Amino acid sequence: MNTLSFSFVVPVYNRPDEVAELLESFSKLEYPDPFEIVIVEDGSSIDCKPEVERYANSLDITYFFKSNSGPGDSRNYGMERAKGNYFIILDSDCVLPPQYLKEVFAYVQNNYVDCFGGPDTAHLSFMPLQKAINFAMTSFISTGGIRGGKKQVGKFQPRSFNMGISKEAFEASGGFGVIHPGEDPDLSIRLTDLGFQTALIEDAFVYHKRRISWSKFYTQVHKFGLVRPILNSWHPKTSKLTYWFPTLFMLGFVGAVILWLFGYSFGILAYLAYFFIAFLLALFETKSLEVALKSMYAIAVQFFGYGYGFLKSTIALKVLGKTPEAAFPHLFFKHAE
């Protein structure tokens, strides 16, 4: 292993305010060695160059503007031009705690892997809606387990909101594909197939602001559901029965409502019990009645959005025999010229 030299790569699309917050957190990192920040503006109509220029004298930042080709291709664009030998990919809506890079360095230095992922969490300053969505996305009682929240080597699939990859692994794999979302698990699976190890660095967490409206959150999780059967078709050995859980949850709820209309309440009572337990867990974790209540709605949005997307995609691919690109062209970007 060569001496570690880190380059952060951040694709950006019309998010100057987020970039300002992220760069502010970079300026507070407690890390003694130099590191590079590569900002890739992905065809934005509202660019973040003024925010970048504010930190040009205090941080080692390189700024690129390119035509819109999606976050995966933009990350590749940044990594091809980065100076380091270990790349850390972040979403622009993340904020780093001061110890972040120290935790990454300590782990990779002592337990070297060519690809890692870190958790995400909500900062105390986040809005109740953001905290509720964070609970739904990370809790074991919803789909947190599906996204990956336990320590695994060789099987863990890092997510690109907080993901590290060595230059060697990037060059061997070719980086991210043009599907979005889903480009990060696709890359993680291909890296594993190439013999590279992955790991979860539990202490290298980021504060992830996520979507700030229910409609945007539904759109996001719906796309997650659409993408998973596509990934299963590309990588059949990674397919799991647990990916069906949100769809079964959704169909079960519809069935429970129908039974309730005919005087059978056991199904509805089971769902009420589930949401009551989830409410108590959210209340205990967030210490906020408002966040706990909104977390119930966030869980419902997540299950129904993902579940419906998964079912629709499965029918399109398995029953109707469509190709992913023909069935869902909005999930695929073209490479930048």
CSV table of C-alpha atoms in Angstrom, one decimal:
chain,number,residue,atom,x,y,z
A,1,MET,CA,0.0,0.0,0.0
A,2,ASN,CA,1.3,3.4,-1.0
A,3,THR,CA,1.1,6.4,1.3
A,4,LEU,CA,-2.5,7.5,1.4
A,5,SER,CA,-3.4,10.7,-0.4
A,6,PHE,CA,-7.1,11.6,-0.3
A,7,SER,CA,-9.1,13.4,-2.9
A,8,PHE,CA,-12.8,14.2,-2.2
A,9,VAL,CA,-15.0,14.1,-5.3
A,10,VAL,CA,-18.4,15.9,-5.1
A,11,PRO,CA,-20.8,16.1,-8.1
A,12,VAL,CA,-23.1,19.0,-7.9
A,13,TYR,CA,-26.3,19.9,-9.7
A,14,ASN,CA,-28.0,23.3,-8.9
A,15,ARG,CA,-27.0,23.1,-5.2
A,16,PRO,CA,-24.8,26.1,-4.3
A,17,ASP,CA,-26.2,26.4,-0.8
A,18,GLU,CA,-25.4,22.8,0.0
A,19,VAL,CA,-21.9,23.2,-1.4
A,20,ALA,CA,-21.3,26.2,0.9
A,21,GLU,CA,-22.3,24.1,4.0
A,22,LEU,CA,-20.1,21.2,2.9
A,23,LEU,CA,-17.1,23.4,2.2
A,24,GLU,CA,-17.5,25.0,5.6
A,25,SER,CA,-17.4,21.5,7.2
A,26,PHE,CA,-14.2,20.7,5.1
A,27,SER,CA,-12.6,23.8,6.6
A,28,LYS,CA,-13.1,22.4,10.1
A,29,LEU,CA,-11.7,18.9,9.5
A,30,GLU,CA,-9.2,17.8,12.2
A,31,TYR,CA,-6.7,16.2,9.8
A,32,PRO,CA,-3.0,17.2,9.7
A,33,ASP,CA,-2.1,16.2,6.2
A,34,PRO,CA,-3.1,17.9,2.9
A,35,PHE,CA,-6.2,16.6,1.0
A,36,GLU,CA,-7.8,17.7,-2.2
A,37,ILE,CA,-11.4,18.6,-3.0
A,38,VAL,CA,-12.7,18.1,-6.5
A,39,ILE,CA,-16.1,19.8,-7.3
A,40,VAL,CA,-17.7,18.7,-10.5
A,41,GLU,CA,-20.5,20.9,-11.7
A,42,ASP,CA,-22.9,18.6,-13.7
A,43,GLY,CA,-24.3,21.1,-16.2
A,44,SER,CA,-26.0,23.2,-13.5
A,45,SER,CA,-28.0,26.3,-14.4
A,46,ILE,CA,-27.2,27.7,-10.9
A,47,ASP,CA,-23.5,27.0,-10.4
A,48,CYS,CA,-21.6,27.0,-7.1
A,49,LYS,CA,-18.4,28.6,-8.4
A,50,PRO,CA,-18.8,31.7,-6.1
A,51,GLU,CA,-19.0,29.4,-3.0
A,52,VAL,CA,-15.9,27.5,-4.2
A,53,GLU,CA,-14.0,30.8,-4.7
A,54,ARG,CA,-14.7,31.8,-1.1
A,55,TYR,CA,-12.6,28.9,0.1
A,56,ALA,CA,-9.9,28.9,-2.7
A,57,ASN,CA,-7.2,30.3,-0.4
A,58,SER,CA,-7.9,28.0,2.6
A,59,LEU,CA,-8.7,24.7,0.9
A,60,ASP,CA,-7.1,22.8,-2.0
A,61,ILE,CA,-10.1,22.9,-4.3
A,62,THR,CA,-10.3,22.1,-8.0
A,63,TYR,CA,-13.5,23.1,-9.8
A,64,PHE,CA,-14.8,21.7,-13.1
A,65,PHE,CA,-17.9,22.5,-15.1
A,66,LYS,CA,-19.2,19.9,-17.6
A,67,SER,CA,-22.4,19.1,-19.5
A,68,ASN,CA,-25.1,17.2,-17.6
A,69,SER,CA,-24.5,13.4,-17.6
A,70,GLY,CA,-25.6,12.4,-14.2
A,71,PRO,CA,-23.8,11.9,-10.8
A,72,GLY,CA,-22.1,8.6,-11.7
A,73,ASP,CA,-20.4,9.9,-14.8
A,74,SER,CA,-19.6,13.2,-13.0
A,75,ARG,CA,-17.8,11.2,-10.2
A,76,ASN,CA,-15.8,9.3,-12.8
A,77,TYR,CA,-14.9,12.7,-14.4
A,78,GLY,CA,-13.7,14.0,-11.1
A,79,MET,CA,-11.7,10.8,-10.2
A,80,GLU,CA,-10.0,10.8,-13.6
A,81,ARG,CA,-8.7,14.3,-12.8
A,82,ALA,CA,-8.0,14.0,-9.1
A,83,LYS,CA,-4.4,14.0,-7.8
A,84,GLY,CA,-4.8,11.6,-4.9
A,85,ASN,CA,-4.6,7.8,-4.8
A,86,TYR,CA,-7.7,7.2,-2.7
A,87,PHE,CA,-10.9,8.9,-3.6
A,88,ILE,CA,-13.8,9.8,-1.2
A,89,ILE,CA,-17.2,10.3,-2.9
A,90,LEU,CA,-19.7,12.6,-1.2
A,91,ASP,CA,-23.1,13.9,-2.1
A,92,SER,CA,-23.4,17.7,-2.0
A,93,ASP,CA,-26.1,17.5,0.7
A,94,CYS,CA,-23.7,16.0,3.2
A,95,VAL,CA,-21.9,17.8,6.1
A,96,LEU,CA,-18.7,16.3,7.6
A,97,PRO,CA,-18.1,16.0,11.4
A,98,PRO,CA,-14.6,17.3,12.3
A,99,GLN,CA,-13.1,13.8,13.0
A,100,TYR,CA,-14.4,12.3,9.7
A,101,LEU,CA,-11.1,12.0,7.8
A,102,LYS,CA,-9.1,11.0,10.9
A,103,GLU,CA,-11.5,8.0,11.2
A,104,VAL,CA,-11.2,7.1,7.6
A,105,PHE,CA,-7.4,7.3,7.7
A,106,ALA,CA,-7.1,5.2,10.8
A,107,TYR,CA,-9.3,2.4,9.5
A,108,VAL,CA,-7.8,2.3,6.0
A,109,GLN,CA,-4.2,2.5,7.3
A,110,ASN,CA,-4.7,-0.4,9.7
A,111,ASN,CA,-7.3,-2.5,7.8
A,112,TYR,CA,-6.7,-1.7,4.2
A,113,VAL,CA,-9.6,-2.1,1.8
A,114,ASP,CA,-10.0,-0.7,-1.7
A,115,CYS,CA,-13.6,0.4,-1.1
A,116,PHE,CA,-15.4,1.5,2.0
A,117,GLY,CA,-18.8,3.0,2.9
A,118,GLY,CA,-19.8,5.1,5.9
A,119,PRO,CA,-23.1,5.6,7.7
A,120,ASP,CA,-25.3,8.7,7.5
A,121,THR,CA,-27.2,10.4,10.3
A,122,ALA,CA,-29.1,13.5,11.1
A,123,HIS,CA,-27.6,16.6,12.7
A,124,LEU,CA,-29.3,18.2,15.7
A,125,SER,CA,-29.9,21.3,13.6
A,126,PHE,CA,-31.9,19.4,10.9
A,127,MET,CA,-35.6,20.1,10.3
A,128,PRO,CA,-38.1,17.6,11.8
A,129,LEU,CA,-38.9,16.3,8.3
A,130,GLN,CA,-35.2,15.6,7.6
A,131,LYS,CA,-34.9,13.8,10.9
A,132,ALA,CA,-38.0,11.8,10.2
A,133,ILE,CA,-36.7,10.7,6.8
A,134,ASN,CA,-33.4,9.9,8.3
A,135,PHE,CA,-35.0,7.6,10.8
A,136,ALA,CA,-37.0,5.8,8.0
A,137,MET,CA,-33.9,5.4,5.9
A,138,THR,CA,-31.6,4.1,8.6
A,139,SER,CA,-33.7,2.2,11.2
A,140,PHE,CA,-33.6,-1.6,11.3
A,141,ILE,CA,-37.4,-1.6,11.7
A,142,SER,CA,-37.9,0.0,8.2
A,143,THR,CA,-35.5,-0.6,5.3
A,144,GLY,CA,-32.3,0.3,7.0
A,145,GLY,CA,-31.2,-3.3,6.9
A,146,ILE,CA,-31.8,-3.5,3.2
A,147,ARG,CA,-29.5,-0.5,2.6
A,148,GLY,CA,-26.8,-2.1,4.6
A,149,GLY,CA,-26.0,-1.2,8.1
A,150,LYS,CA,-23.8,-3.9,9.5
A,151,LYS,CA,-20.2,-4.7,9.3
A,152,GLN,CA,-19.4,-7.0,6.4
A,153,VAL,CA,-16.2,-7.4,4.4
A,154,GLY,CA,-16.5,-8.5,0.8
A,155,LYS,CA,-20.3,-8.2,0.8
A,156,PHE,CA,-21.1,-4.8,2.1
A,157,GLN,CA,-22.2,-2.4,-0.7
A,158,PRO,CA,-21.1,1.2,0.0
A,159,ARG,CA,-23.4,4.0,-1.0
A,160,SER,CA,-22.1,7.0,-2.9
A,161,PHE,CA,-23.3,9.6,-0.5
A,162,ASN,CA,-20.3,8.5,1.6
A,163,MET,CA,-18.0,6.1,-0.2
A,164,GLY,CA,-14.2,5.6,-0.6
A,165,ILE,CA,-12.5,3.9,-3.5
A,166,SER,CA,-8.8,3.5,-4.3
A,167,LYS,CA,-7.4,4.7,-7.6
A,168,GLU,CA,-6.4,1.1,-8.4
A,169,ALA,CA,-10.0,-0.1,-7.9
A,170,PHE,CA,-11.4,2.8,-9.9
A,171,GLU,CA,-9.1,2.1,-12.9
A,172,ALA,CA,-9.8,-1.6,-12.8
A,173,SER,CA,-13.6,-1.3,-12.6
A,174,GLY,CA,-14.0,1.7,-14.9
A,175,GLY,CA,-16.0,3.5,-12.1
A,176,PHE,CA,-19.7,4.2,-12.0
A,177,GLY,CA,-22.1,3.3,-14.7
A,178,VAL,CA,-24.7,5.6,-16.3
A,179,ILE,CA,-27.8,4.3,-14.3
A,180,HIS,CA,-29.1,6.6,-11.5
A,181,PRO,CA,-29.9,5.8,-8.8
A,182,GLY,CA,-28.3,2.4,-8.4
A,183,GLU,CA,-24.8,3.2,-9.8
A,184,ASP,CA,-23.2,2.7,-6.4
A,185,PRO,CA,-24.4,-0.8,-5.6
A,186,ASP,CA,-23.6,-1.8,-9.2
A,187,LEU,CA,-20.0,-0.6,-8.8
A,188,SER,CA,-19.7,-2.2,-5.4
A,189,ILE,CA,-20.8,-5.6,-6.8
A,190,ARG,CA,-18.4,-5.3,-9.8
A,191,LEU,CA,-15.6,-4.5,-7.4
A,192,THR,CA,-16.3,-7.6,-5.4
A,193,ASP,CA,-16.4,-9.6,-8.6
A,194,LEU,CA,-12.9,-8.2,-9.4
A,195,GLY,CA,-11.6,-9.4,-6.1
A,196,PHE,CA,-11.5,-6.1,-4.3
A,197,GLN,CA,-12.7,-6.0,-0.7
A,198,THR,CA,-15.3,-3.6,0.7
A,199,ALA,CA,-16.0,-2.6,4.3
A,200,LEU,CA,-18.2,-0.4,6.4
A,201,ILE,CA,-16.3,2.2,8.5
A,202,GLU,CA,-18.9,2.7,11.3
A,203,ASP,CA,-17.2,5.8,12.8
A,204,ALA,CA,-16.8,7.6,9.4
A,205,PHE,CA,-20.4,9.0,9.4
A,206,VAL,CA,-21.7,12.0,7.6
A,207,TYR,CA,-24.6,14.3,8.4
A,208,HIS,CA,-27.0,13.7,5.4
A,209,LYS,CA,-29.6,16.4,4.8
A,210,ARG,CA,-31.6,14.3,2.2
A,211,ARG,CA,-34.7,15.5,0.5
A,212,ILE,CA,-36.7,18.4,2.1
A,213,SER,CA,-40.2,17.6,0.9
A,214,TRP,CA,-42.4,14.5,0.9
A,215,SER,CA,-42.9,14.5,-2.9
A,216,LYS,CA,-39.1,14.5,-3.4
A,217,PHE,CA,-38.6,11.8,-0.9
A,218,TYR,CA,-41.3,9.7,-2.6
A,219,THR,CA,-39.7,10.2,-6.0
A,220,GLN,CA,-36.3,9.1,-4.6
A,221,VAL,CA,-37.5,5.9,-2.9
A,222,HIS,CA,-39.7,5.1,-5.9
A,223,LYS,CA,-36.6,5.2,-8.2
A,224,PHE,CA,-34.8,3.0,-5.7
A,225,GLY,CA,-37.5,0.5,-6.1
A,226,LEU,CA,-37.4,0.7,-9.9
A,227,VAL,CA,-33.6,0.2,-9.9
A,228,ARG,CA,-33.3,-2.9,-7.7
A,229,PRO,CA,-34.8,-5.5,-10.2
A,230,ILE,CA,-32.5,-4.0,-12.8
A,231,LEU,CA,-29.5,-4.6,-10.6
A,232,ASN,CA,-30.8,-8.1,-9.8
A,233,SER,CA,-31.0,-8.8,-13.6
A,234,TRP,CA,-27.4,-7.6,-14.1
A,235,HIS,CA,-26.1,-9.4,-11.0
A,236,PRO,CA,-28.4,-12.4,-10.3
A,237,LYS,CA,-26.3,-13.8,-7.4
A,238,THR,CA,-27.0,-10.6,-5.4
A,239,SER,CA,-30.8,-11.0,-5.6
A,240,LYS,CA,-32.4,-11.4,-2.1
A,241,LEU,CA,-35.9,-12.2,-0.9
A,242,THR,CA,-35.7,-9.2,1.4
A,243,TYR,CA,-35.9,-6.9,-1.5
A,244,TRP,CA,-39.5,-8.0,-1.9
A,245,PHE,CA,-40.4,-6.9,1.7
A,246,PRO,CA,-41.6,-3.3,0.8
A,247,THR,CA,-43.8,-4.6,-2.0
A,248,LEU,CA,-45.2,-7.3,0.3
A,249,PHE,CA,-45.7,-4.7,3.0
A,250,MET,CA,-47.7,-2.5,0.5
A,251,LEU,CA,-49.8,-5.4,-0.9
A,252,GLY,CA,-50.4,-6.7,2.6
A,253,PHE,CA,-51.7,-3.3,3.7
A,254,VAL,CA,-54.1,-3.1,0.8
A,255,GLY,CA,-55.3,-6.6,1.7
A,256,ALA,CA,-55.7,-5.7,5.3
A,257,VAL,CA,-57.9,-2.7,4.4
A,258,ILE,CA,-60.1,-4.8,2.2
A,259,LEU,CA,-60.5,-7.4,5.0
A,260,TRP,CA,-61.3,-4.6,7.4
A,261,LEU,CA,-64.1,-3.4,5.2
A,262,PHE,CA,-65.5,-6.9,5.4
A,263,GLY,CA,-65.3,-7.0,9.2
A,264,TYR,CA,-61.9,-8.7,9.6
A,265,SER,CA,-59.7,-6.4,11.6
A,266,PHE,CA,-56.7,-8.7,12.5
A,267,GLY,CA,-54.6,-7.4,9.5
A,268,ILE,CA,-55.2,-3.7,10.3
A,269,LEU,CA,-54.4,-4.4,14.0
A,270,ALA,CA,-51.1,-6.0,12.9
A,271,TYR,CA,-50.1,-2.9,10.9
A,272,LEU,CA,-51.2,-0.6,13.8
A,273,ALA,CA,-49.0,-2.6,16.2
A,274,TYR,CA,-46.0,-2.3,13.8
A,275,PHE,CA,-46.4,1.5,13.4
A,276,PHE,CA,-46.8,1.9,17.2
A,277,ILE,CA,-43.6,0.0,17.8
A,278,ALA,CA,-41.9,2.1,15.2
A,279,PHE,CA,-43.3,5.3,16.8
A,280,LEU,CA,-41.8,4.3,20.2
A,281,LEU,CA,-38.4,3.6,18.6
A,282,ALA,CA,-38.5,6.9,16.8
A,283,LEU,CA,-39.5,8.8,19.9
A,284,PHE,CA,-36.8,7.1,22.0
A,285,GLU,CA,-34.1,7.8,19.3
A,286,THR,CA,-35.1,11.4,18.4
A,287,LYS,CA,-36.6,12.6,21.7
A,288,SER,CA,-39.2,14.5,19.7
A,289,LEU,CA,-42.9,13.8,19.4
A,290,GLU,CA,-43.1,15.7,16.1
A,291,VAL,CA,-40.3,13.8,14.6
A,292,ALA,CA,-41.7,10.5,15.8
A,293,LEU,CA,-45.1,11.2,14.3
A,294,LYS,CA,-43.5,12.3,11.0
A,295,SER,CA,-41.3,9.2,11.0
A,296,MET,CA,-44.5,7.1,10.7
A,297,TYR,CA,-45.5,8.9,7.6
A,298,ALA,CA,-41.9,8.7,6.3
A,299,ILE,CA,-41.9,4.9,6.7
A,300,ALA,CA,-45.2,4.6,4.9
A,301,VAL,CA,-43.9,6.8,2.0
A,302,GLN,CA,-40.7,4.7,1.9
A,303,PHE,CA,-42.5,1.3,1.8
A,304,PHE,CA,-45.1,2.3,-0.7
A,305,GLY,CA,-42.8,4.3,-3.0
A,306,TYR,CA,-40.1,1.6,-3.0
A,307,GLY,CA,-42.6,-1.3,-3.1
A,308,TYR,CA,-44.6,0.1,-6.0
A,309,GLY,CA,-41.4,0.9,-7.9
A,310,PHE,CA,-40.0,-2.6,-7.3
A,311,LEU,CA,-43.3,-4.3,-8.4
A,312,LYS,CA,-43.6,-2.1,-11.5
A,313,SER,CA,-40.0,-2.8,-12.6
A,314,THR,CA,-40.3,-6.5,-12.0
A,315,ILE,CA,-43.4,-6.7,-14.2
A,316,ALA,CA,-41.7,-4.6,-16.9
A,317,LEU,CA,-38.6,-6.8,-17.0
A,318,LYS,CA,-39.9,-10.3,-16.1
A,319,VAL,CA,-43.4,-10.3,-17.4
A,320,LEU,CA,-43.3,-7.9,-20.4
A,321,GLY,CA,-39.7,-8.7,-21.3
A,322,LYS,CA,-38.6,-5.1,-21.7
A,323,THR,CA,-35.0,-3.9,-21.4
A,324,PRO,CA,-34.2,-1.6,-18.5
A,325,GLU,CA,-33.3,1.2,-20.9
A,326,ALA,CA,-36.6,0.9,-22.9
A,327,ALA,CA,-38.8,0.5,-19.8
A,328,PHE,CA,-37.2,3.3,-17.7
A,329,PRO,CA,-35.2,5.6,-19.9
A,330,HIS,CA,-35.3,8.4,-17.3
A,331,LEU,CA,-33.0,6.2,-15.1
A,332,PHE,CA,-30.1,6.3,-17.6
A,333,PHE,CA,-27.8,9.1,-18.5
A,334,LYS,CA,-25.4,9.5,-21.5
A,335,HIS,CA,-21.7,9.9,-21.0
A,336,ALA,CA,-20.5,13.4,-21.2
A,337,GLU,CA,-18.9,14.4,-24.5
